[in-house]
Coordinates of C-alpha atoms (C1' of nucleotides) in Angstrom, one line a residue:
Chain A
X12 CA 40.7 -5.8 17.3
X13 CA 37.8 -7.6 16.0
X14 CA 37.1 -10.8 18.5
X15 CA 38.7 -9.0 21.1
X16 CA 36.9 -9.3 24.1
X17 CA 37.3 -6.0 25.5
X18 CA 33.9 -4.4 24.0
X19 CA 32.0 -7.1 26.3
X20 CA 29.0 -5.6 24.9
X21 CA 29.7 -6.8 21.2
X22 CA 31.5 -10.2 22.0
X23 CA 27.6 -11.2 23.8
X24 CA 25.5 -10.1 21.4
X25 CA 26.9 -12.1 18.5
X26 CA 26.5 -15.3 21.0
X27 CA 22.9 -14.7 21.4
X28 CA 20.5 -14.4 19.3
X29 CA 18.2 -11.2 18.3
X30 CA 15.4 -11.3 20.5
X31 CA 11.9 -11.2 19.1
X32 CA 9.1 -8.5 20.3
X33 CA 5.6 -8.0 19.0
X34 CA 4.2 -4.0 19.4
X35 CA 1.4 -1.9 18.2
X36 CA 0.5 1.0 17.4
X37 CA -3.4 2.0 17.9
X38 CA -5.2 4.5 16.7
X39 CA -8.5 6.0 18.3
X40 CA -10.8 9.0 17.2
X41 CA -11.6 11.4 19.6
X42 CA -12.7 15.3 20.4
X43 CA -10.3 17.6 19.6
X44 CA -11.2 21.1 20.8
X45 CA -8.2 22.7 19.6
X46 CA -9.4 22.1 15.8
X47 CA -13.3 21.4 16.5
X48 CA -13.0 18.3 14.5
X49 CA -12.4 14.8 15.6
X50 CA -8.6 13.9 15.8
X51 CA -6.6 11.1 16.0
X52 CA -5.3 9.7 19.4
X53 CA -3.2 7.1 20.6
X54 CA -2.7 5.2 23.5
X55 CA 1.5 5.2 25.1
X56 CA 2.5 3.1 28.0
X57 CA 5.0 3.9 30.7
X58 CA 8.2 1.8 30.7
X59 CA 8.5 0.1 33.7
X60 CA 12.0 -1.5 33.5
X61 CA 15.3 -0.5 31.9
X62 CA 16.1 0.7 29.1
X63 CA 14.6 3.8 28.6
X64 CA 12.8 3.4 32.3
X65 CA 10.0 5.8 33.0
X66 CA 9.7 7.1 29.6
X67 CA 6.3 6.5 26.8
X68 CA 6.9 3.7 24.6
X69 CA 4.4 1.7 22.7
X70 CA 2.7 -1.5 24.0
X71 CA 4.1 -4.5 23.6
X72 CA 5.8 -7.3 24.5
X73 CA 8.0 -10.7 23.8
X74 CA 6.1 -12.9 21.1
X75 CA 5.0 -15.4 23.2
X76 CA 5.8 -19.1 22.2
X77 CA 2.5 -20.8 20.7
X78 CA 0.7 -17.7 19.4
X79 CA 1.0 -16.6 16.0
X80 CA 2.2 -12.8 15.5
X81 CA -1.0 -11.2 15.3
X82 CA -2.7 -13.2 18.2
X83 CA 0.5 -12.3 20.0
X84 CA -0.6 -8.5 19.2
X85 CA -3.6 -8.9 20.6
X86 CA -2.9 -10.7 23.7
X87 CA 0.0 -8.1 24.6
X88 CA -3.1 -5.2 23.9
X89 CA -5.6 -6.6 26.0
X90 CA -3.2 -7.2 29.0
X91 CA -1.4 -3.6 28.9
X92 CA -4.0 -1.1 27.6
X93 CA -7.2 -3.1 28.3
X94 CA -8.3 -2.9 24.6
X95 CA -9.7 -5.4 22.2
X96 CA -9.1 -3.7 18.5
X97 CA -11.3 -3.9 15.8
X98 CA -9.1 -4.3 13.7
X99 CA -5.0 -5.2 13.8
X100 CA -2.7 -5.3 10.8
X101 CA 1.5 -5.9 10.7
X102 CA 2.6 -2.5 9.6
X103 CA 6.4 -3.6 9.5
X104 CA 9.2 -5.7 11.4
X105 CA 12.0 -3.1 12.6
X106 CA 15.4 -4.9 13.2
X107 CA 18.2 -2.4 12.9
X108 CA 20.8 -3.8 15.2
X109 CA 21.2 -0.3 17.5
X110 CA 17.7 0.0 18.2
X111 CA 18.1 -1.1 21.6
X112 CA 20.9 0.0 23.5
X113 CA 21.1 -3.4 25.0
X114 CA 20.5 -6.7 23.5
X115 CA 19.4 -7.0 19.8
X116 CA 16.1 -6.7 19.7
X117 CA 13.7 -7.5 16.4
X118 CA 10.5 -6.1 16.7
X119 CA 7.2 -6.8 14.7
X120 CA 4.8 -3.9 15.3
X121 CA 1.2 -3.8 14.1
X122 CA -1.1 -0.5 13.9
X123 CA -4.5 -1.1 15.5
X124 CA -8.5 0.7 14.9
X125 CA -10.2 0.9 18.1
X126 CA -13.7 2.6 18.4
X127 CA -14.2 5.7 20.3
X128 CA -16.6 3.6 22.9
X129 CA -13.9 1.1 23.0
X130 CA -11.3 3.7 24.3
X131 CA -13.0 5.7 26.9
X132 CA -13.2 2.1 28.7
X133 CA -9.7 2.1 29.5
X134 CA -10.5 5.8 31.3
X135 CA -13.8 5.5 33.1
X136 CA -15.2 1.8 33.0
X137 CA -15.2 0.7 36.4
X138 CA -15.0 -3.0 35.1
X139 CA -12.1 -1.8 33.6
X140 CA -8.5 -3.0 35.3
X141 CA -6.9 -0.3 34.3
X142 CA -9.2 2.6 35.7
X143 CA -6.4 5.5 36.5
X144 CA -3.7 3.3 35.2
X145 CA -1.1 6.0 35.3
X146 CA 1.3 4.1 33.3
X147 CA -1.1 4.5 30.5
X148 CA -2.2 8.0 28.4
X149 CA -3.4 9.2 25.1
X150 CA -1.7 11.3 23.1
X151 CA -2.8 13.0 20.0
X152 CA -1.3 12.0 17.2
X153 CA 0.0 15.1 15.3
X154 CA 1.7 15.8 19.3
X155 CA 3.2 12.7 19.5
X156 CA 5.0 13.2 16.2
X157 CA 6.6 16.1 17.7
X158 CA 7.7 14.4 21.1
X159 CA 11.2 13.5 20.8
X160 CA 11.3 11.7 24.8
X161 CA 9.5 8.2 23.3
X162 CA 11.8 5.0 23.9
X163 CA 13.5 3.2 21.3
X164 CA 12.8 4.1 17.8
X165 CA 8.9 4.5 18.9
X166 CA 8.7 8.2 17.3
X167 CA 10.1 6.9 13.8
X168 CA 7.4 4.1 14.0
X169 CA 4.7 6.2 14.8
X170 CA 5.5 8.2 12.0
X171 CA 5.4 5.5 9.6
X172 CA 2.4 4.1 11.2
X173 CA 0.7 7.4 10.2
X174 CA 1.6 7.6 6.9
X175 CA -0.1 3.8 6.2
X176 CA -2.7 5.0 7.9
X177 CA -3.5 8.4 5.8
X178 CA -2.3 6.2 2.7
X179 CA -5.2 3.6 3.3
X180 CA -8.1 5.6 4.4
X181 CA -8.0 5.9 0.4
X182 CA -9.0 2.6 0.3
X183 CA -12.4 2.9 2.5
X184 CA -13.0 0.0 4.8
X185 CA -11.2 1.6 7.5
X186 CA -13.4 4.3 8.8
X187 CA -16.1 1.9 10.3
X188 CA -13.9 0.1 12.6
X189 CA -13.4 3.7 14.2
X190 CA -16.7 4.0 14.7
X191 CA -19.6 1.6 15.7
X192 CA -21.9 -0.8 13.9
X193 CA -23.8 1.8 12.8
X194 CA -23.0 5.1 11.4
X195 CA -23.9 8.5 9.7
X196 CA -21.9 9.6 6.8
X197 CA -21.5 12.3 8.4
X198 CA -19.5 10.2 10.9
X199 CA -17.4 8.9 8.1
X200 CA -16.5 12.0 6.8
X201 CA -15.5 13.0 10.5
X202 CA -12.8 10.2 10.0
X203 CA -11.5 11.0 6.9
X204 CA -11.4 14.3 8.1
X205 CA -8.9 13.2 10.8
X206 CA -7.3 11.5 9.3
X207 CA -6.5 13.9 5.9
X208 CA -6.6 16.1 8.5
X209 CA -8.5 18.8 5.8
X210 CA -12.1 19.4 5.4
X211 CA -14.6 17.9 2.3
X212 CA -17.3 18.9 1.0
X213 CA -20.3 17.2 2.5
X214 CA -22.2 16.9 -0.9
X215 CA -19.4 15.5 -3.1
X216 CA -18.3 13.1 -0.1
X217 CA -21.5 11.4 0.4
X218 CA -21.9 10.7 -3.5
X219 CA -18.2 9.0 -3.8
X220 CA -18.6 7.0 -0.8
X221 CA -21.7 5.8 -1.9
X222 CA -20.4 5.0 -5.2
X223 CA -17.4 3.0 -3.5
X224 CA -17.2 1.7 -0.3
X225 CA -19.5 -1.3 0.7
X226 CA -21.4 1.2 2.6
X227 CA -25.6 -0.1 2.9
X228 CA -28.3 2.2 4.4
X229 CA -30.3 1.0 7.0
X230 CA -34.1 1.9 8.0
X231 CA -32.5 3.9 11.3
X232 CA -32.2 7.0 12.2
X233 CA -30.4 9.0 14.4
X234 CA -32.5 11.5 16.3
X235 CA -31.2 14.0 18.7
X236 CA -29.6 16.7 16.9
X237 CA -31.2 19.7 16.4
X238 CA -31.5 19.2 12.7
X239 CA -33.2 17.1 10.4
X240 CA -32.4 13.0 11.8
X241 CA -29.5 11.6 9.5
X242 CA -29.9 8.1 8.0
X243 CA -27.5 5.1 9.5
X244 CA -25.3 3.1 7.5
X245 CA -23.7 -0.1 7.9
X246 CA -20.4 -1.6 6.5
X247 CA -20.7 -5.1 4.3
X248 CA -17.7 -5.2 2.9
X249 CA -14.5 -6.9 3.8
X250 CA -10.6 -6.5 3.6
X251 CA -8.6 -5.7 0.8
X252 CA -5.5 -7.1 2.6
X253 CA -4.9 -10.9 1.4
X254 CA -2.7 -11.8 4.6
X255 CA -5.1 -9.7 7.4
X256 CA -8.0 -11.3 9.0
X257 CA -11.2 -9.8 9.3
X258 CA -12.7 -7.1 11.7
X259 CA -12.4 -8.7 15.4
X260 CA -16.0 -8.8 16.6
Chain B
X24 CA -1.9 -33.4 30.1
X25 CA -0.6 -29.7 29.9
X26 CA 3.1 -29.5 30.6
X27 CA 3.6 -33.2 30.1
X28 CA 6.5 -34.6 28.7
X29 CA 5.2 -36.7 26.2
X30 CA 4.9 -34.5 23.3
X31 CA 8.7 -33.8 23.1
X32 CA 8.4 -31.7 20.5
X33 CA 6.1 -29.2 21.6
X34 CA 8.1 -29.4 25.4
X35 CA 11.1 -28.5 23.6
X36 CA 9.3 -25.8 21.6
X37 CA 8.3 -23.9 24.5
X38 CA 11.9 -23.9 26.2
X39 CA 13.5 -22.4 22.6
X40 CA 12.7 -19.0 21.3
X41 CA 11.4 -19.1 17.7
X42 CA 14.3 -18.5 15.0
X43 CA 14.5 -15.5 12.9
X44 CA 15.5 -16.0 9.1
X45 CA 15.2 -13.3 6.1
X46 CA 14.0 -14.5 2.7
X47 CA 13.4 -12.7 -0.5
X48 CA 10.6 -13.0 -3.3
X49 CA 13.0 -11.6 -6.3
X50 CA 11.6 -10.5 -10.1
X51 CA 12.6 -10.2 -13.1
X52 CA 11.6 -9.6 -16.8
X53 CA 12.1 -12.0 -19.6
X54 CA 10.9 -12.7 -23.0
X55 CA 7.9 -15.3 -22.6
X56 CA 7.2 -17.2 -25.8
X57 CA 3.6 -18.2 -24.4
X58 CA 2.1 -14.4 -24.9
X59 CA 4.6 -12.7 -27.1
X60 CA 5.3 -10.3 -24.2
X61 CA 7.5 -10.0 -21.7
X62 CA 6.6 -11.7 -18.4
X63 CA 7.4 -12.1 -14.5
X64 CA 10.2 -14.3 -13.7
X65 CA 11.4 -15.3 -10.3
X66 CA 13.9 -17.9 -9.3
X67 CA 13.8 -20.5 -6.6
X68 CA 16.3 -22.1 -4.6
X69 CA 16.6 -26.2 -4.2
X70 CA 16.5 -26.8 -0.5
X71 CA 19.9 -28.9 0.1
X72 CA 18.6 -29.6 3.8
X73 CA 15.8 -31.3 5.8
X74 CA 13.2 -30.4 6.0
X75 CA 11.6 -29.8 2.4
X76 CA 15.2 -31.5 1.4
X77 CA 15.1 -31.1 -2.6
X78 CA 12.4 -29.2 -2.8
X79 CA 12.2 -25.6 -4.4
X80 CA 12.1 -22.6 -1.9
X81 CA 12.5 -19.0 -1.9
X82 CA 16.2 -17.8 -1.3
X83 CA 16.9 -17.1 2.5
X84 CA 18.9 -18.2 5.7
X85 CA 19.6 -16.8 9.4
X86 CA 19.8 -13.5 10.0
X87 CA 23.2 -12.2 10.4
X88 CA 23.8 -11.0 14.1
X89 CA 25.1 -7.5 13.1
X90 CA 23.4 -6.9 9.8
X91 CA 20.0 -5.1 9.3
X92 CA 17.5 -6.4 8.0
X93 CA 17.4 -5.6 4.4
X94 CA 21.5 -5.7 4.7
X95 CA 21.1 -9.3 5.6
X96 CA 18.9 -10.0 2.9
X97 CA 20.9 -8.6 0.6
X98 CA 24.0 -10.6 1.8
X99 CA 21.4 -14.0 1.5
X100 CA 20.8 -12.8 -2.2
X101 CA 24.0 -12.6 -3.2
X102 CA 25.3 -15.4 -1.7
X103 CA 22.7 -18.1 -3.0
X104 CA 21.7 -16.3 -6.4
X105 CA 24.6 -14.0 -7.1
X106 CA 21.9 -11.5 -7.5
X107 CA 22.0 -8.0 -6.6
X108 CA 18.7 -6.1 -6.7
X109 CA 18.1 -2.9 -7.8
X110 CA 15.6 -2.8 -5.2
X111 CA 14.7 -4.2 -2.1
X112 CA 11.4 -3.6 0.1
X113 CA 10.4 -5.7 3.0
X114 CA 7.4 -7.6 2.0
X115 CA 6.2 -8.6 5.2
X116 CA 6.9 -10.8 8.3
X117 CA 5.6 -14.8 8.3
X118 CA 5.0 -16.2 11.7
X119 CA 2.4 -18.8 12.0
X120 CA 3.8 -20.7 14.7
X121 CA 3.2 -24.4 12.3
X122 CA 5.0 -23.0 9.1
X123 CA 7.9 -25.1 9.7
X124 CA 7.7 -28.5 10.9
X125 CA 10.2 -28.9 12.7
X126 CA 11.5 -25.7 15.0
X127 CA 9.5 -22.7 15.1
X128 CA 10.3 -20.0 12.7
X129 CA 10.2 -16.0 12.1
X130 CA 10.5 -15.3 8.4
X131 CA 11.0 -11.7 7.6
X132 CA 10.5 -11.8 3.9
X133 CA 11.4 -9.2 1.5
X134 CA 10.7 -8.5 -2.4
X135 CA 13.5 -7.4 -4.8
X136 CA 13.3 -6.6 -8.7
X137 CA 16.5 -7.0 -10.7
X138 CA 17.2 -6.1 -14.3
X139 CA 17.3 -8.1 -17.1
X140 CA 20.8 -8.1 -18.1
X141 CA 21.3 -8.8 -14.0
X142 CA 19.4 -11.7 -14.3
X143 CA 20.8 -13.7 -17.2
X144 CA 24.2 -13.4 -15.5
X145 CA 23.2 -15.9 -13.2
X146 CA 22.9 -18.4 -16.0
X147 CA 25.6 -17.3 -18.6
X148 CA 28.5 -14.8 -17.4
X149 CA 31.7 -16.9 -16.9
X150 CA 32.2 -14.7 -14.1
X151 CA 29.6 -16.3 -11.7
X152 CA 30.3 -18.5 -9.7
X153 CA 26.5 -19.9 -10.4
X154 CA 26.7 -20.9 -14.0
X155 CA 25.1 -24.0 -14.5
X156 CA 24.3 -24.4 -10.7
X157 CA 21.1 -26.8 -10.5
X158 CA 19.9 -26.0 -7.3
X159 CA 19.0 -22.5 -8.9
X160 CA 16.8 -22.2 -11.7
X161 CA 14.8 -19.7 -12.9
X162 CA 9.8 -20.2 -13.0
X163 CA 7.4 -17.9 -14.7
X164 CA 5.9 -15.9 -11.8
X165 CA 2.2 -17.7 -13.1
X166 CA 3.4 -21.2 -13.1
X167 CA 4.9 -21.0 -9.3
X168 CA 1.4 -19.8 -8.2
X169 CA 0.1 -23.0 -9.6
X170 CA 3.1 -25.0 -8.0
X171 CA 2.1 -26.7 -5.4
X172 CA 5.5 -27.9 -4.0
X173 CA 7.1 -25.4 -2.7
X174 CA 8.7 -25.8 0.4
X175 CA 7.2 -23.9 3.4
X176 CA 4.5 -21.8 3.0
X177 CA 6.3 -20.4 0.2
X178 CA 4.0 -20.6 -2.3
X179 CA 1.3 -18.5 -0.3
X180 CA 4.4 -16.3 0.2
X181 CA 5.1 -15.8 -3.6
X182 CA 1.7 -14.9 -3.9
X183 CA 1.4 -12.3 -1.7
X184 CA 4.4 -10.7 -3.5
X185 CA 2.8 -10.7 -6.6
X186 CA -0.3 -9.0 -5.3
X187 CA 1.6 -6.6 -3.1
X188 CA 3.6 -6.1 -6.8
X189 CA 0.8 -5.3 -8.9
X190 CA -0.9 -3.0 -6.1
X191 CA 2.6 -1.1 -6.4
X192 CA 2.9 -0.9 -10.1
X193 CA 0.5 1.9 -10.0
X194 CA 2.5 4.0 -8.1
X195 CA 5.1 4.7 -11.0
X196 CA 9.1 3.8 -9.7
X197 CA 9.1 0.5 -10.4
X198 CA 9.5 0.4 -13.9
X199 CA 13.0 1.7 -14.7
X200 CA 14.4 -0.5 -11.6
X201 CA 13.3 -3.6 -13.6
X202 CA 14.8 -1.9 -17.1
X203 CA 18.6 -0.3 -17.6
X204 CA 19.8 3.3 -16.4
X205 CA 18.0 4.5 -20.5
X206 CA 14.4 3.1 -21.2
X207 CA 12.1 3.7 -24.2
X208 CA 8.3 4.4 -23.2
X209 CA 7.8 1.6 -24.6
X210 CA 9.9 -0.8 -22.5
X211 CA 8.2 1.1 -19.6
X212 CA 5.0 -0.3 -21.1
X213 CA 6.2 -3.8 -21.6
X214 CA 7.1 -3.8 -17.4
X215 CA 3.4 -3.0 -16.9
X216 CA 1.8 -5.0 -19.2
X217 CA 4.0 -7.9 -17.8
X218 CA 2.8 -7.1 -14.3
X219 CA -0.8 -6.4 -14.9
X220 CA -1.2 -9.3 -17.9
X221 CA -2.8 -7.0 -20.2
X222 CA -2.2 -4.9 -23.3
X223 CA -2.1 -1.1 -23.3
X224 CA -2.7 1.2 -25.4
X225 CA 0.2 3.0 -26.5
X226 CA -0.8 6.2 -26.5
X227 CA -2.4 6.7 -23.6
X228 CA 0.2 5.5 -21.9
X229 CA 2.5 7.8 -23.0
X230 CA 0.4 10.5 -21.9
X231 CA 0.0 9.2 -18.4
X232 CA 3.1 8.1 -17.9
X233 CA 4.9 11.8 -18.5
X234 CA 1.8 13.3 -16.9
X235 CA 2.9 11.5 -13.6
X236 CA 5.9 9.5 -12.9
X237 CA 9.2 11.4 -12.7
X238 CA 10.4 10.2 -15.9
X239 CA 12.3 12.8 -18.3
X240 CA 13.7 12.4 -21.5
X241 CA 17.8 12.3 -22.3
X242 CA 18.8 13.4 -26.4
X243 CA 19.4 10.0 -26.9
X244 CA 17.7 7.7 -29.4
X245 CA 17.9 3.7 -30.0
X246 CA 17.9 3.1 -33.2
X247 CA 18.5 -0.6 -34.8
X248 CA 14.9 -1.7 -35.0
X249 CA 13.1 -1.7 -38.3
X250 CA 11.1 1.8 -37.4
X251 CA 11.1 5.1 -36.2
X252 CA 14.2 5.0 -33.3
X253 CA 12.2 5.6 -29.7
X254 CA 13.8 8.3 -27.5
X255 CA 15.4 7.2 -24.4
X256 CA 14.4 8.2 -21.2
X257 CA 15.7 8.5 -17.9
X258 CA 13.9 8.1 -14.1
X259 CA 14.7 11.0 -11.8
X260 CA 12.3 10.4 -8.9
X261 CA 13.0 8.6 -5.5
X262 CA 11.5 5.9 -3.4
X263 CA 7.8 6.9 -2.2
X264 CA 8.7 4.9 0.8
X265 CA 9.3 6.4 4.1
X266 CA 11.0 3.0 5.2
X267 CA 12.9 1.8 2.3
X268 CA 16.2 3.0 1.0
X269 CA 17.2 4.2 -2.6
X270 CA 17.9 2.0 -5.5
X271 CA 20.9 0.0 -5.5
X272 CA 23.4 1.2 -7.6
Chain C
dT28 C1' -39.8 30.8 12.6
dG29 C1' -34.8 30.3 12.4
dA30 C1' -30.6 27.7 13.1
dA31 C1' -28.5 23.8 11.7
dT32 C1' -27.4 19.8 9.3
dA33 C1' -29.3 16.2 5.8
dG34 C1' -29.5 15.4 1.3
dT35 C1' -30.1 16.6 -4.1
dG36 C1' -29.2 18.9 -8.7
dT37 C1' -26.2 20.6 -11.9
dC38 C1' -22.3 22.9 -13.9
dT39 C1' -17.4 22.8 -14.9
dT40 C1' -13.0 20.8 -15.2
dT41 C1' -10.1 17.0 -15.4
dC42 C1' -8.7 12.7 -16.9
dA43 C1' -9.0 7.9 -18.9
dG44 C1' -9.9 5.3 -23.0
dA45 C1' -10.7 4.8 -28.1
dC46 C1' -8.9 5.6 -32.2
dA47 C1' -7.6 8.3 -36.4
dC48 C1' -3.7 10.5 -37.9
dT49 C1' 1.2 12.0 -39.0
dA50 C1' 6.4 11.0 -38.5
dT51 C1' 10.5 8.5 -39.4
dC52 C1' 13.3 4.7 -39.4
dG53 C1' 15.1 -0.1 -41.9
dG54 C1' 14.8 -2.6 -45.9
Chain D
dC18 C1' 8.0 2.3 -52.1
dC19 C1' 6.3 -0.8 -47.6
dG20 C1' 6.1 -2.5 -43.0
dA21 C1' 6.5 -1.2 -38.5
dT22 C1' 6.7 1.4 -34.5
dA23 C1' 7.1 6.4 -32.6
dG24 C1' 4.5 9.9 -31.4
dT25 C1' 0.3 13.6 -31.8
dG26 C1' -4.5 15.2 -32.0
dT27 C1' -9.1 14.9 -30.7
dC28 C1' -13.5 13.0 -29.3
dT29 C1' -16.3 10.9 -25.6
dG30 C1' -17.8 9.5 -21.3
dA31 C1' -16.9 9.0 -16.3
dA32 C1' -15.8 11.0 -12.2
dA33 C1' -14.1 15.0 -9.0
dG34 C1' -14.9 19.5 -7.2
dA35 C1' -17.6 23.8 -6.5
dC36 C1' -21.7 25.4 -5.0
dA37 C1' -26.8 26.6 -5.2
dC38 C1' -30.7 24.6 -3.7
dT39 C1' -34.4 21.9 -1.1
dA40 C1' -35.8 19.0 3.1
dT41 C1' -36.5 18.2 7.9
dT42 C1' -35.7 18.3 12.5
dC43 C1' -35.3 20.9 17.4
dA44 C1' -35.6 24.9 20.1

DNA sequence: TGAATAGTGTCTTTCAGACACTATCGG
DNA sequence: CCGATAGTGTCTGAAAGACACTATTCA
């Protein structure tokens, strides 16, 4: 039986050899009125081809010949969702043969930070070529992990791309490039929030963060509210990670 | 000039795919006579084939067409060290597009830890098929960050592994994969004062250590030293790793 | 003025580190 | 007995969490 050439499917794929893809998962913060909090949403593109035709998958895309993998992550973003991240790290390389029903496929994904400005674009910009792309949606990202129609092994990554995520927000340095240039803390805690998906105590979390994260104040305020102006704070720190490069600008 | 034939190479790179290969970062703990403690230890393979031909390299090839990932990296391991880890994690997945001078390149590059015992086999069981095989020998983990002919981009490879190692340590788990199925605390000790290159103090690392990893203590004792016998222990927890399988028995 | 959030003070508990102390082996 | 390591007790200082309190804005 083995080498028999009756299981045509088997006798091609060990000619050729495992195809390699680049995906990413991204991450957004948004409104979410169901908890009154900011939650986390993510960005799903329609499959436009076999396998797994018509169904939500994540971005991506064949790695393409001269770029390295993480420019090859960020070229694939920009030309199917429109947006530039602020921030793009490999999460991990999934290669299990039978994750594609037809040929072997090996794909590096990445997990992505884009700001909340950053993301409406892709909805309401009119500079934007993807205005009413209807191959591309959010979902939030506690839904998503319940969907069970994404292609491939896209739910099993998501998941994992979660737990890094709630596993580095530990770290500080991440909740910035959710947000813009300049910040409240109250805006941070609004991320970690999200992300722990729990509320803090306002007092307490101001005093650690200041304590750790490279987190300067600024001379701004933000005006507006109808409560006393919180001070903005900037980031001037940098990344842990020895292998990622810095924030995208 | 774009598209022209002169440059052969970079022609012919655009008409192949890049090339997928697994490698492996593997650890172990040995006596070092430099600090009295124990140390890291890795081994390194001597390339038999252009390029890098003779030089030292991490231990790796093709990936198989119907193995996994970490299936085909343990198959590499065996193969060229006669190892087999305790525990494998991918590490993470090398694709600058000029990391091999000749054709491009994916690595996908995980980390193991073997025990001791595991590890000497390679140089003295009669049983291998490695004794006394030059092409494998065994470099304190600080002198191959110091190395600076490695073949590849190795060396930045190796010391990635290291940092991604000591990150982990924290986390508890690692130990007892790098020590037998019974430890003393104070073997546990020795694992993380070889990782973090510092002394501890003994005491309060017995109290954190049963306060937090999932370590619990067997009726046995190991006597033979010239003091008090130290009760063995035994680990009873599981991989923190969504991704990564159990130990290796 | 009152609602709302910004921001501070302080008490308690928890935990890491330092280190003195007791326990028990081999020789 | 001594030398050596196992293992316990306890003090101190730093930091996390709870929560009362003051400050400042807009409506």
């Amino acid at each position: 039986m083995v080498g028999s050439v009756q299981f045509g499917n088997v006798a091609e794929r060990r000619e050729q050899p495992p195809a390699l893809a680049v995906s990413t998962v991204i991450f957004a913060l948004r409104d979410d009125d169901r908890t009154g909090r900011k939650g986390l949403w993510l960005p799903l593109v329609r499959r436009t081809r076999e396998p797994f035709l018509g169904q939500w998958a994540l971005p991506g895309g064949p790695l393409g010949a001269r770029d390295s993998l993480v420019d090859a992550a960020a070229a694939n973003l920009r030309d199917t969702t429109g947006l530039i991240p602020r921030y793009l790290e490999q999460l991990y390389a999934f290669g299990d043969p039978a994750r594609s029903p037809t040929r072997r496929v090996v794909s590096i994904v990445y997990w992505a930070l884009v700001r909340e400005n950053d993301a409406q674009h892709t909805e309401s910009a009119a500079t934007s070529v993807l205005l009413d792309d209807p191959n591309v949606a959010w979902f939030r990202a506690d839904d998503v992990e319940v969907m069970e129609h994404l292609a491939f092994d896209h739910s099993r990554i998501i998941d994992y791309a979660l737990w890094r995520l709630r596993n580095k927000v530990e770290y500080g340095s991440i909740a910035h490039r959710l947000l813009g240039e300049r910040f409240t803390l109250a805006q941070v805690r609004g991320v970690y929030e999200a992300v722990l998906n729990k509320s803090l105590d306002p007092a307490n979390f101001r005093r650690q963060l200041r304590a750790a994260a490279d987190i300067e104040e600024t001379d701004e305020f933000l005006s507006g509210g109808k409560h006393r102006p919180p001070r903005l704070y900037r980031y001037s720190g940098s990344t842990s990670h020895p292998l990622e490069s810095e924030t995208i600008s």
